[in-house]
Amino acid sequence: MSDCRRQWNREDELPVYLAGPISSGPNQRKSYGMFSSVEGAFDSKTIDFDSYAVGRKGSRTPRSRSRERILDSADGACLESVIRGMTASPIRGLWIAKQIMQYAKMSVLPPCAPPLLQDGRLLIKGGRVVNDDQSFYADVFIEDGLIMQVGENLVAPAGVKVIEANGRMIIPGGIDVNTCLMKPYLDTQPVDDFLQGTKAALAGGTTMIIDHVTPQPEGSLLEAFERWQEAADKKACCDYSLHVDIPKWNETVKDELEMLVQDKGVNSFQVFMAYNDLYQMTDSELYAALSFLKELGAVVLVHAENGDLVAKEQRKILGMGITGPEGHPLSHPEELEAEAVFRAITLGNRVNCPVYITKVMSKSAADTIAQARRKGSVVFGEPITASLATDGSHYWSKNWAKAAAYVTSPPLSPDPTTLDHLHTLLACGDLQVVGSSHCAYSTSQKAIGRDDFTLIPEGVNGVEERMGFVWDKAVAMGKMDENQFVAVTSTNAAKIFNLYPRKGRIAAGSDADIVIWDPDSVKTITAKLQQSAAEYNIFEGLECRGGPALVLSQGQIVYEGGKLQVQQGTGRFIPRKPFPDFAYQRVKFRNQVKNSQGVTRGMYDGPVYEVPSMPKYITPSPSAKTSPTSHQPPPIRNLHQSNFSLSGAQIDDNVPRRSGHRIVAPPGGRSNITSLG
Amino acid sequence: SLLHSVQLHLTIPLEFSDRLLIKGGRIVNDDQSFNADIYMEDGLIKQIGDNLIVPGGVKTIEANGKMVIPGGIDIHTRFQKPYRGTTSLDDFAQGTKSALAGGTTMIVDHVFPVPGSSLMEAYDQWKQWADEKACCDYSLHVDITHWDDTVKQEVDHLVKEKGVNSFQVYMAYEDYCQMTNSELYEIFTFLAERGGIAQIHAENGEIISKEQSRMLQIGITGPEGHVLSRPEELEAEAVFRAVTIASQTNCPLYVTRVMSKSAADIISQARKKGNVVFGEPIAASLGTDGTHYWSKNWAKAAYFVTSPPLSPDPTTPDYLNTLLASGDLSVTGSAHCTFSVAQKAIGKDDFTQIPEGVNGVEERMSLIWDKAVTTGKMDENMFVAVTSTNAAKILNLYPRKGRIAVGSDADLVIWDTDAVRTITAKTHQSAAEYNIFEGMELRGAPQVVICQGKIVLEDGNLHVTSGVGRFIPCSPYPDFAYKRIKARKQLAVLRAVPRGMYDGPVSEFSLSRGGTPSASARTSPTKQPVRNLHQSGFSLAGPPTPEDLPIRPAGRRIVVPPGGRSNITSLS
C-alpha cells in the first residue's frame, strides 16, 4: 500500500483539476477487453475486506495464488451465476463478499456479459474515495447493488455506465439513525411518511435511515414493529432499519424484546426518561430494562430529560399564562436534559450496558457525555440536524406557526453558541453520530396546541439537510476533516448498530450506497425547494455549502444534478445482529473484570442487640435474615445505664474515660472476630 | 443586627455571669487574624482590644500568643437517634461532651420523624431530650420524611414559630423516606418561598435497592456489601439531580455528607455555574476511607458503615480537603451517630440491616487542622470559616456564633497548633467501643474551650454540665444563601410572547389515546368553522397517492390558506 500512498501524496499537491488518476505517465492503459487492468493493478490497492472484518483476522489468503486457482478451475460465466445466486439470497456472510472480491479480481472475463446485467453495473471513475480512516484516489466498480472492486485505473467493460467523478469526493452514503416517519400523535401522523421521508433523505445524500417504531403504551411491540415494517416495505426508497421504542416495562415486553432481537433483526431499543405518565420509566425500571437489554446485546437509546420536573414546570408555566411555543423551552430547561443524561450514564455504568443518548440538544448535555467518556463510560451521543444548525431563539418568534415548527423534545437551546459547541465535540469524537430526528408535522397539526404548548406535536425536519449542515458548519469551518465527516454521518452509525462494513464504508463487498459529494455547491434552504411535505423548514433561509452531486442507493442512481429518480418500495429492511463490537467489546471485558467478591470472615459470634419486631422499617430487600440469636438481650445497655448519670454534674468528670462502657470482654467470651483494636 | 443580638443577650439571667479575660492571644476570625485581648461577661464577648479596662476579680487566661478561634459548630449530628427500638449510643449529654472536648461549642442535630408521623411532635421530643442533657448550645434541623399538606403546614409553623430554617430530605432509602423528583420539586419550591435551606441526603435510592438485592443474591452479606451496593457514582448522580431541581426551583441547596470525589466535583462544578449550593464533607470522609469495609474483623468493618459510604478510593480525604480549602465545599459536619458492636450486629447476616453511623464530633476540628492546615492546603482563617463561620452564616446565626466580636456569644477556643494526640477509643469521650480514626496521630487540639463564657476544658480536664445547652433559634432567609436567591427571583420573571390569535387551520384530533397527560383539560374548545374550513381546502388525512406526486407536492402547502391569508399564520 505504500506505493499507492506515495501517489496520493503527490496528487494532493496538484491543483484539484489536475489531480486525477488519468495521467499520461507510466500508467498507460492497455485494454485486454472487458475488465482488463493495467499492470500493478492488483498490488493491494483494493481495500482488503478481510482485514476490516472483525474476528476474521488471519484468514486472508495471498491474492495472486487464489486468483490463479479460480482462473484455473472455473469458468467465469459459471462463477458469475453462482455469485448472483448468492447475493440474491438473504444470507450474506462475509465469505460471500470474499468470494466476490476474489472473483472481481480476475483480469480475464468473458468477452461479453449478458446484456441484462448491464443495468446493475456502474463504474465511478476518477474520484477520491473518502472513508472514515483514509482518503485515496480510486475507481469504484459496482454491480448488483454491491461494490465489486475498488482500485486504480479500472477499465470499464463495454456497455457499463461510467460516471466521471472528476476528482470529487466519493463517500459512503449517509445513515440517518433517527427518523420518526410514522410516529403517531393523537390521531394524526407526520406529513412525511416513509416515501416522502426517504426521498428527502436521498436528496440530502442519506442512503439509509433507521426509523423509530413507537408502539402505544399498552400495545404490542411486535405488532407495532410489523406495522412499521409493512409500511416501510411498501414505501421506502432506500434501505432502512428499525429501532423499537419501549413504552412500558413489564414481563410481556421482555418476551417480545427477545423475539425482536433474535428473529426480527432489531438490536436497538429506546427508553424514555421523559413524558411523565406516558412513556417515562422510573430509575428501577430503567435499571431492569438496561440489565435485560444488555443480556440481549442490544444498544439502549435513551431519551434523556427529567420528565417529572418537566411536568411540574409545564404546569407552572401554563399557570403563569404562558401558552405559546416559548413555554416549551421554558418548561424544558437544558439542565433537565443534562441531569437525565447524567443519570442515564450512571445507570449504564452500574449495569455495564452501553448507553446511546438520542437528541443531544444542549451544551451541558454534550459536556456531560464528554466527561463520562473521559471516565471510561460506554456512552454515545447523537446531536441532530436541528441542534447542529439552528437554535431555540425562534421559539420567541411572533409568528406562532414558525415558533411551533421548532417544537421538539428536548428543545433547541436558546443559547446561540450551542451549535458551535456541538460541532466542536462532534469533530473531536466526543459526540459520535448525527441523526435528524426528522418528524415533520404540518402547521395545522402543530396548531393542535395553539392554546396550550404542551399539546403541540413534537418534531422538526432535518433528514435532507443533515449532511449538508455538518459539512457547512464543521468541515467548511475547519473544525472537522472529511474523514471525520464520513465517520459522524455514516460510519459510526453503522458500527454502533452493527451494519458495518456492509454500510458506512466504501470497500469491495459493501453495499453500493455511495454519494459523490460536492463541497462547493451552495444552496439556500427553503421549504419551496425541499422534498419534505412540511410547509415550513426550520432552516429556512440558511445558506449551506456542500451537498450531494450524485447519490447511488443499492447501486442505482437516485439523485443526480438536483433531480431525484426514486422508486418507492425498493428500500429493503436491513436486519441487525445483537452485540455490536463497537459497543460491546469493552462491555464484555468489563463483565469479566467486574466480579465483586465477598470477604471471607469467620462467623460473628459477639453479642447482638435484639430487634423488637417493628412492623415497618426500611430495606425491602430480603430482610427476613435478621439474626434470630437467642442471646440474653442487652447486657451492655444495662451496664451502661446503671453507672452513668446523665442529668446534672457528673461525679466522675475527672476520670478521662469510663472503661465500663466498653465491651472489653463481651459476654460469651472474647472472640477474635469481634475484638476491636 | 449585631446591635439587636447584643440587646437580646443582655436579658440572659445572671447565672451566666462569669467574667473572663483572655490575654495575649491572637484572634483568628474567618477574615483576619490580629492580636488582642478578649473580655467576656455573662456569656458574651464584651470587649476586644489591647490594654482593656476590666473590673477586678476577673479570671485571666494567658494565651501566650496562641490562636483564639470561634468555637466550632458541628452542623450535623445525630445524637440519640432512635433505631428499631434502640437509640444510638451517644445521647445529647455524651455527644455534646465529646463535641466540647474537641473544640466544638455548638451542634446542630437532626430531628428524624418516623415517616408518617408528625414533624412537630418529633421536634418537641428532640428539643426535650436536648434541653435535658445538652452541655453546649444546640440547634435543630428537621428531616422531612414524607410529604403532604399536613407536613407543609408543620414546616411552615417550624420556620415561623420554632426557629428551624433547614430541612433535610432523602433521595435514598426507597420505600421508607425517599422522595420522588416531583416531591423534591414541591418541597424545594415550598422551602424557597419560606426562606428555608433544603438539605439533601443525595444517593439514588432506587438503584441502591436493586444493587443491594444483587449483592445479597451473589452471597455478599458482610459490610463490604454496603459499599459495593452504594458506589460513589450513585452519590454523584443524586447530587447532580438535586442541584438541577434546586436550580429549577431557585432554592438554596445544602448537600449533607459529601463522601466521594465525584460528588464533590459535581458540587464545585455547580458552584462554578453559579448555583447556590453548599457541600458538607464530614469528619469521616475527610479523615479516613472505605478500604476498611474489607476488614477481616466484622465488627471493625461494620463500624465504618454509614450512608453514603466512605469511598474505597484512599485519595478521597486528600481531595475533599483540597476542595474545602478552595471554598468549593463550604462547611464540615461529623454526622456523629454511634452504635455499639452489639447494635451493629443486628446486621451480622445482612449488611442492609447494619445501623448506619460513624463517630467524628470530637475529632472533626483536629482532623481538619491536621489534614488541611498543617499540610499547607488551608490557612487558619479558612479553617475558622469551614469549622465554624460558614455554618453560622448558613444557619443565620452569624455573627452571634462563628465570630469573635463584641456582642457575640462567648464560645471560643484557644487552639494549640502543636499538640499531638493519638486517636483511640480508649481515651475518646464517646461511648462507642471503636473509633474509626483509631491510631491516627493528629496535630492541633483545643487547649482551652470556653462555652457560654465558662471554661469547660482546661489542662485536659473537661468540666461540663448537662442541661445548660440552650436551643438557638435560626431565622429564615439567611443572607449567605438568600441574597442571591432573592436577586434571581426578580430577574427570572418569565413572559409570554404577545401574539395575535393563531387563526389558521387546526388538524382534527382526539385525546382518546396517547395524549399528553398534563393540563389536558384546556385543549382548545376551538370553534368548528375554522376546522371545517381547513378540512375543505386542505387534505391531511390519507396520504396522497405517490404517483401524482411530483418531486415536491406543492399542493400540500398552504400558500393561501382557505379563509384568507393572515399575518399570524403566514410562513415566510
PDB file of C-alpha atoms in Angstrom, chain B residues 67-246:
ATOM      1  CA  MET B  67      -4.679  31.269  68.411  1.00  0.00           C
ATOM      2  CA  VAL B  68      -8.066  32.153  69.803  1.00  0.00           C
ATOM      3  CA  ILE B  69     -10.758  30.972  67.447  1.00  0.00           C
ATOM      4  CA  PRO B  70     -14.550  30.973  67.480  1.00  0.00           C
ATOM      5  CA  GLY B  71     -15.799  27.705  68.922  1.00  0.00           C
ATOM      6  CA  GLY B  72     -16.537  25.079  66.282  1.00  0.00           C
ATOM      7  CA  ILE B  73     -20.055  24.475  65.051  1.00  0.00           C
ATOM      8  CA  ASP B  74     -20.791  20.888  64.131  1.00  0.00           C
ATOM      9  CA  ILE B  75     -23.619  21.363  61.714  1.00  0.00           C
ATOM     10  CA  HIS B  76     -24.560  17.724  61.513  1.00  0.00           C
ATOM     11  CA  THR B  77     -25.005  15.360  64.427  1.00  0.00           C
ATOM     12  CA  ARG B  78     -27.466  12.625  65.150  1.00  0.00           C
ATOM     13  CA  PHE B  79     -27.322  12.101  68.873  1.00  0.00           C
ATOM     14  CA  GLN B  80     -29.738   9.737  70.497  1.00  0.00           C
ATOM     15  CA  LYS B  81     -31.097   8.653  67.154  1.00  0.00           C
ATOM     16  CA  PRO B  82     -33.814   6.032  67.525  1.00  0.00           C
ATOM     17  CA  TYR B  83     -33.224   2.902  65.524  1.00  0.00           C
ATOM     18  CA  ARG B  84     -35.566  -0.056  65.713  1.00  0.00           C
ATOM     19  CA  GLY B  85     -36.407   0.276  69.376  1.00  0.00           C
ATOM     20  CA  THR B  86     -32.903   1.211  70.432  1.00  0.00           C
ATOM     21  CA  THR B  87     -31.131   4.525  70.260  1.00  0.00           C
ATOM     22  CA  SER B  88     -27.667   5.427  69.164  1.00  0.00           C
ATOM     23  CA  LEU B  89     -25.049   5.199  71.874  1.00  0.00           C
ATOM     24  CA  ASP B  90     -24.150   8.846  72.309  1.00  0.00           C
ATOM     25  CA  ASP B  91     -27.059  10.851  73.632  1.00  0.00           C
ATOM     26  CA  PHE B  92     -27.109  14.619  73.900  1.00  0.00           C
ATOM     27  CA  ALA B  93     -25.029  14.543  77.098  1.00  0.00           C
ATOM     28  CA  GLN B  94     -22.370  12.198  75.824  1.00  0.00           C
ATOM     29  CA  GLY B  95     -22.427  13.743  72.384  1.00  0.00           C
ATOM     30  CA  THR B  96     -22.077  17.364  73.393  1.00  0.00           C
ATOM     31  CA  LYS B  97     -19.383  16.375  75.876  1.00  0.00           C
ATOM     32  CA  SER B  98     -17.419  14.846  73.006  1.00  0.00           C
ATOM     33  CA  ALA B  99     -18.059  17.963  70.976  1.00  0.00           C
ATOM     34  CA  LEU B 100     -16.665  20.251  73.673  1.00  0.00           C
ATOM     35  CA  ALA B 101     -13.658  18.004  74.154  1.00  0.00           C
ATOM     36  CA  GLY B 102     -12.846  18.541  70.505  1.00  0.00           C
ATOM     37  CA  GLY B 103     -13.334  22.318  70.482  1.00  0.00           C
ATOM     38  CA  THR B 104     -16.877  22.362  69.147  1.00  0.00           C
ATOM     39  CA  THR B 105     -19.152  24.620  71.169  1.00  0.00           C
ATOM     40  CA  MET B 106     -22.350  24.241  69.252  1.00  0.00           C
ATOM     41  CA  ILE B 107     -24.021  21.349  67.499  1.00  0.00           C
ATOM     42  CA  VAL B 108     -26.955  21.159  65.148  1.00  0.00           C
ATOM     43  CA  ASP B 109     -28.807  17.921  65.468  1.00  0.00           C
ATOM     44  CA  HIS B 110     -31.210  16.290  63.031  1.00  0.00           C
ATOM     45  CA  VAL B 111     -34.770  15.625  64.115  1.00  0.00           C
ATOM     46  CA  PHE B 112     -35.865  12.436  62.384  1.00  0.00           C
ATOM     47  CA  PRO B 113     -39.614  11.902  62.480  1.00  0.00           C
ATOM     48  CA  VAL B 114     -40.675   8.377  61.572  1.00  0.00           C
ATOM     49  CA  PRO B 115     -42.273   8.600  58.114  1.00  0.00           C
ATOM     50  CA  GLY B 116     -45.954   9.265  58.520  1.00  0.00           C
ATOM     51  CA  SER B 117     -45.639  10.806  61.963  1.00  0.00           C
ATOM     52  CA  SER B 118     -45.856  14.424  62.964  1.00  0.00           C
ATOM     53  CA  LEU B 119     -42.888  16.722  62.471  1.00  0.00           C
ATOM     54  CA  MET B 120     -43.956  18.900  65.366  1.00  0.00           C
ATOM     55  CA  GLU B 121     -44.109  16.017  67.805  1.00  0.00           C
ATOM     56  CA  ALA B 122     -40.707  14.810  66.763  1.00  0.00           C
ATOM     57  CA  TYR B 123     -39.322  18.320  67.073  1.00  0.00           C
ATOM     58  CA  ASP B 124     -40.731  18.657  70.582  1.00  0.00           C
ATOM     59  CA  GLN B 125     -39.326  15.279  71.538  1.00  0.00           C
ATOM     60  CA  TRP B 126     -35.840  16.138  70.307  1.00  0.00           C
ATOM     61  CA  LYS B 127     -35.922  19.545  71.948  1.00  0.00           C
ATOM     62  CA  GLN B 128     -36.938  17.979  75.215  1.00  0.00           C
ATOM     63  CA  TRP B 129     -34.097  15.473  75.064  1.00  0.00           C
ATOM     64  CA  ALA B 130     -31.603  18.151  74.227  1.00  0.00           C
ATOM     65  CA  ASP B 131     -32.840  20.641  76.819  1.00  0.00           C
ATOM     66  CA  GLU B 132     -32.458  17.980  79.474  1.00  0.00           C
ATOM     67  CA  LYS B 133     -28.999  16.862  78.529  1.00  0.00           C
ATOM     68  CA  ALA B 134     -27.045  19.101  76.178  1.00  0.00           C
ATOM     69  CA  CYS B 135     -23.868  20.610  77.612  1.00  0.00           C
ATOM     70  CA  CYS B 136     -23.490  23.221  74.874  1.00  0.00           C
ATOM     71  CA  ASP B 137     -25.779  25.325  72.727  1.00  0.00           C
ATOM     72  CA  TYR B 138     -27.616  23.493  70.026  1.00  0.00           C
ATOM     73  CA  SER B 139     -29.989  23.985  67.197  1.00  0.00           C
ATOM     74  CA  LEU B 140     -32.091  21.590  65.171  1.00  0.00           C
ATOM     75  CA  HIS B 141     -32.592  20.606  61.564  1.00  0.00           C
ATOM     76  CA  VAL B 142     -35.815  18.751  60.847  1.00  0.00           C
ATOM     77  CA  ASP B 143     -35.895  15.895  58.359  1.00  0.00           C
ATOM     78  CA  ILE B 144     -38.871  15.726  56.048  1.00  0.00           C
ATOM     79  CA  THR B 145     -39.569  12.030  55.772  1.00  0.00           C
ATOM     80  CA  HIS B 146     -42.866  12.216  53.961  1.00  0.00           C
ATOM     81  CA  TRP B 147     -44.641  14.955  52.108  1.00  0.00           C
ATOM     82  CA  ASP B 148     -48.264  16.030  52.221  1.00  0.00           C
ATOM     83  CA  ASP B 149     -50.318  19.058  53.152  1.00  0.00           C
ATOM     84  CA  THR B 150     -50.058  18.433  56.891  1.00  0.00           C
ATOM     85  CA  VAL B 151     -46.294  18.345  56.617  1.00  0.00           C
ATOM     86  CA  LYS B 152     -46.444  21.580  54.662  1.00  0.00           C
ATOM     87  CA  GLN B 153     -48.270  23.299  57.493  1.00  0.00           C
ATOM     88  CA  GLU B 154     -45.878  21.876  60.043  1.00  0.00           C
ATOM     89  CA  VAL B 155     -42.862  23.060  58.093  1.00  0.00           C
ATOM     90  CA  ASP B 156     -44.433  26.485  57.836  1.00  0.00           C
ATOM     91  CA  HIS B 157     -45.012  26.502  61.572  1.00  0.00           C
ATOM     92  CA  LEU B 158     -41.486  25.310  62.336  1.00  0.00           C
ATOM     93  CA  VAL B 159     -39.996  28.069  60.215  1.00  0.00           C
ATOM     94  CA  LYS B 160     -42.173  30.832  61.564  1.00  0.00           C
ATOM     95  CA  GLU B 161     -42.517  29.894  65.208  1.00  0.00           C
ATOM     96  CA  LYS B 162     -39.947  27.313  66.158  1.00  0.00           C
ATOM     97  CA  GLY B 163     -36.653  28.616  64.926  1.00  0.00           C
ATOM     98  CA  VAL B 164     -35.900  25.939  62.339  1.00  0.00           C
ATOM     99  CA  ASN B 165     -34.600  27.103  58.977  1.00  0.00           C
ATOM    100  CA  SER B 166     -33.180  23.924  57.490  1.00  0.00           C
ATOM    101  CA  PHE B 167     -34.897  20.759  56.469  1.00  0.00           C
ATOM    102  CA  GLN B 168     -33.382  17.574  55.191  1.00  0.00           C
ATOM    103  CA  VAL B 169     -34.927  15.387  52.539  1.00  0.00           C
ATOM    104  CA  TYR B 170     -33.806  11.991  51.342  1.00  0.00           C
ATOM    105  CA  MET B 171     -33.155  10.737  47.851  1.00  0.00           C
ATOM    106  CA  ALA B 172     -32.212   7.333  49.256  1.00  0.00           C
ATOM    107  CA  TYR B 173     -33.967   4.744  51.427  1.00  0.00           C
ATOM    108  CA  GLU B 174     -36.508   3.515  48.939  1.00  0.00           C
ATOM    109  CA  ASP B 175     -39.938   2.689  50.345  1.00  0.00           C
ATOM    110  CA  TYR B 176     -39.045   4.436  53.578  1.00  0.00           C
ATOM    111  CA  CYS B 177     -38.288   8.103  53.441  1.00  0.00           C
ATOM    112  CA  GLN B 178     -37.180   8.537  49.832  1.00  0.00           C
ATOM    113  CA  MET B 179     -38.766  11.398  47.927  1.00  0.00           C
ATOM    114  CA  THR B 180     -39.626  11.307  44.248  1.00  0.00           C
ATOM    115  CA  ASN B 181     -38.395  14.010  41.908  1.00  0.00           C
ATOM    116  CA  SER B 182     -41.829  15.603  41.887  1.00  0.00           C
ATOM    117  CA  GLU B 183     -41.907  15.690  45.672  1.00  0.00           C
ATOM    118  CA  LEU B 184     -38.437  17.156  45.799  1.00  0.00           C
ATOM    119  CA  TYR B 185     -39.559  19.820  43.376  1.00  0.00           C
ATOM    120  CA  GLU B 186     -42.530  20.662  45.570  1.00  0.00           C
ATOM    121  CA  ILE B 187     -40.505  20.676  48.778  1.00  0.00           C
ATOM    122  CA  PHE B 188     -37.807  22.865  47.292  1.00  0.00           C
ATOM    123  CA  THR B 189     -40.375  25.271  45.893  1.00  0.00           C
ATOM    124  CA  PHE B 190     -42.043  25.450  49.258  1.00  0.00           C
ATOM    125  CA  LEU B 191     -38.813  25.982  51.174  1.00  0.00           C
ATOM    126  CA  ALA B 192     -37.682  28.655  48.730  1.00  0.00           C
ATOM    127  CA  GLU B 193     -40.879  30.559  49.445  1.00  0.00           C
ATOM    128  CA  ARG B 194     -40.408  30.274  53.191  1.00  0.00           C
ATOM    129  CA  GLY B 195     -36.710  31.138  53.286  1.00  0.00           C
ATOM    130  CA  GLY B 196     -35.559  27.676  54.314  1.00  0.00           C
ATOM    131  CA  ILE B 197     -32.467  25.731  53.368  1.00  0.00           C
ATOM    132  CA  ALA B 198     -33.051  22.420  51.600  1.00  0.00           C
ATOM    133  CA  GLN B 199     -30.630  19.825  52.878  1.00  0.00           C
ATOM    134  CA  ILE B 200     -30.329  16.694  50.869  1.00  0.00           C
ATOM    135  CA  HIS B 201     -29.176  13.166  51.501  1.00  0.00           C
ATOM    136  CA  ALA B 202     -28.014  12.507  47.989  1.00  0.00           C
ATOM    137  CA  GLU B 203     -27.952   8.926  46.804  1.00  0.00           C
ATOM    138  CA  ASN B 204     -30.063   7.218  44.182  1.00  0.00           C
ATOM    139  CA  GLY B 205     -32.216   5.004  46.386  1.00  0.00           C
ATOM    140  CA  GLU B 206     -33.821   3.023  43.586  1.00  0.00           C
ATOM    141  CA  ILE B 207     -30.583   1.826  42.110  1.00  0.00           C
ATOM    142  CA  ILE B 208     -29.217   1.139  45.584  1.00  0.00           C
ATOM    143  CA  SER B 209     -32.022  -1.220  46.448  1.00  0.00           C
ATOM    144  CA  LYS B 210     -31.502  -3.032  43.139  1.00  0.00           C
ATOM    145  CA  GLU B 211     -27.798  -3.311  43.835  1.00  0.00           C
ATOM    146  CA  GLN B 212     -28.421  -4.460  47.404  1.00  0.00           C
ATOM    147  CA  SER B 213     -30.600  -7.330  46.277  1.00  0.00           C
ATOM    148  CA  ARG B 214     -27.996  -8.224  43.691  1.00  0.00           C
ATOM    149  CA  MET B 215     -25.200  -8.265  46.285  1.00  0.00           C
ATOM    150  CA  LEU B 216     -27.176 -10.404  48.707  1.00  0.00           C
ATOM    151  CA  GLN B 217     -28.073 -12.684  45.849  1.00  0.00           C
ATOM    152  CA  ILE B 218     -24.462 -13.324  44.924  1.00  0.00           C
ATOM    153  CA  GLY B 219     -23.778 -14.103  48.560  1.00  0.00           C
ATOM    154  CA  ILE B 220     -22.151 -10.922  49.771  1.00  0.00           C
ATOM    155  CA  THR B 221     -23.644 -10.280  53.189  1.00  0.00           C
ATOM    156  CA  GLY B 222     -20.780  -8.579  55.041  1.00  0.00           C
ATOM    157  CA  PRO B 223     -20.143  -4.849  55.432  1.00  0.00           C
ATOM    158  CA  GLU B 224     -18.262  -4.740  52.116  1.00  0.00           C
ATOM    159  CA  GLY B 225     -21.663  -5.247  50.521  1.00  0.00           C
ATOM    160  CA  HIS B 226     -22.634  -1.852  51.869  1.00  0.00           C
ATOM    161  CA  VAL B 227     -20.064  -0.004  49.827  1.00  0.00           C
ATOM    162  CA  LEU B 228     -20.419  -2.313  46.817  1.00  0.00           C
ATOM    163  CA  SER B 229     -24.127  -1.618  46.643  1.00  0.00           C
ATOM    164  CA  ARG B 230     -23.667   2.126  47.054  1.00  0.00           C
ATOM    165  CA  PRO B 231     -20.983   3.038  44.522  1.00  0.00           C
ATOM    166  CA  GLU B 232     -19.912   6.626  44.501  1.00  0.00           C
ATOM    167  CA  GLU B 233     -21.462   7.433  41.153  1.00  0.00           C
ATOM    168  CA  LEU B 234     -24.893   6.938  42.661  1.00  0.00           C
ATOM    169  CA  GLU B 235     -23.992   9.680  45.084  1.00  0.00           C
ATOM    170  CA  ALA B 236     -22.734  11.913  42.284  1.00  0.00           C
ATOM    171  CA  GLU B 237     -25.840  11.219  40.221  1.00  0.00           C
ATOM    172  CA  ALA B 238     -28.138  12.213  43.048  1.00  0.00           C
ATOM    173  CA  VAL B 239     -26.133  15.346  43.789  1.00  0.00           C
ATOM    174  CA  PHE B 240     -26.398  16.301  40.121  1.00  0.00           C
ATOM    175  CA  ARG B 241     -30.137  15.740  40.191  1.00  0.00           C
ATOM    176  CA  ALA B 242     -30.592  17.667  43.415  1.00  0.00           C
ATOM    177  CA  VAL B 243     -28.604  20.578  42.025  1.00  0.00           C
ATOM    178  CA  THR B 244     -30.800  20.554  38.935  1.00  0.00           C
ATOM    179  CA  ILE B 245     -34.024  20.568  40.909  1.00  0.00           C
ATOM    180  CA  ALA B 246     -32.757  23.256  43.268  1.00  0.00           C
TER     181      ALA B 246
END
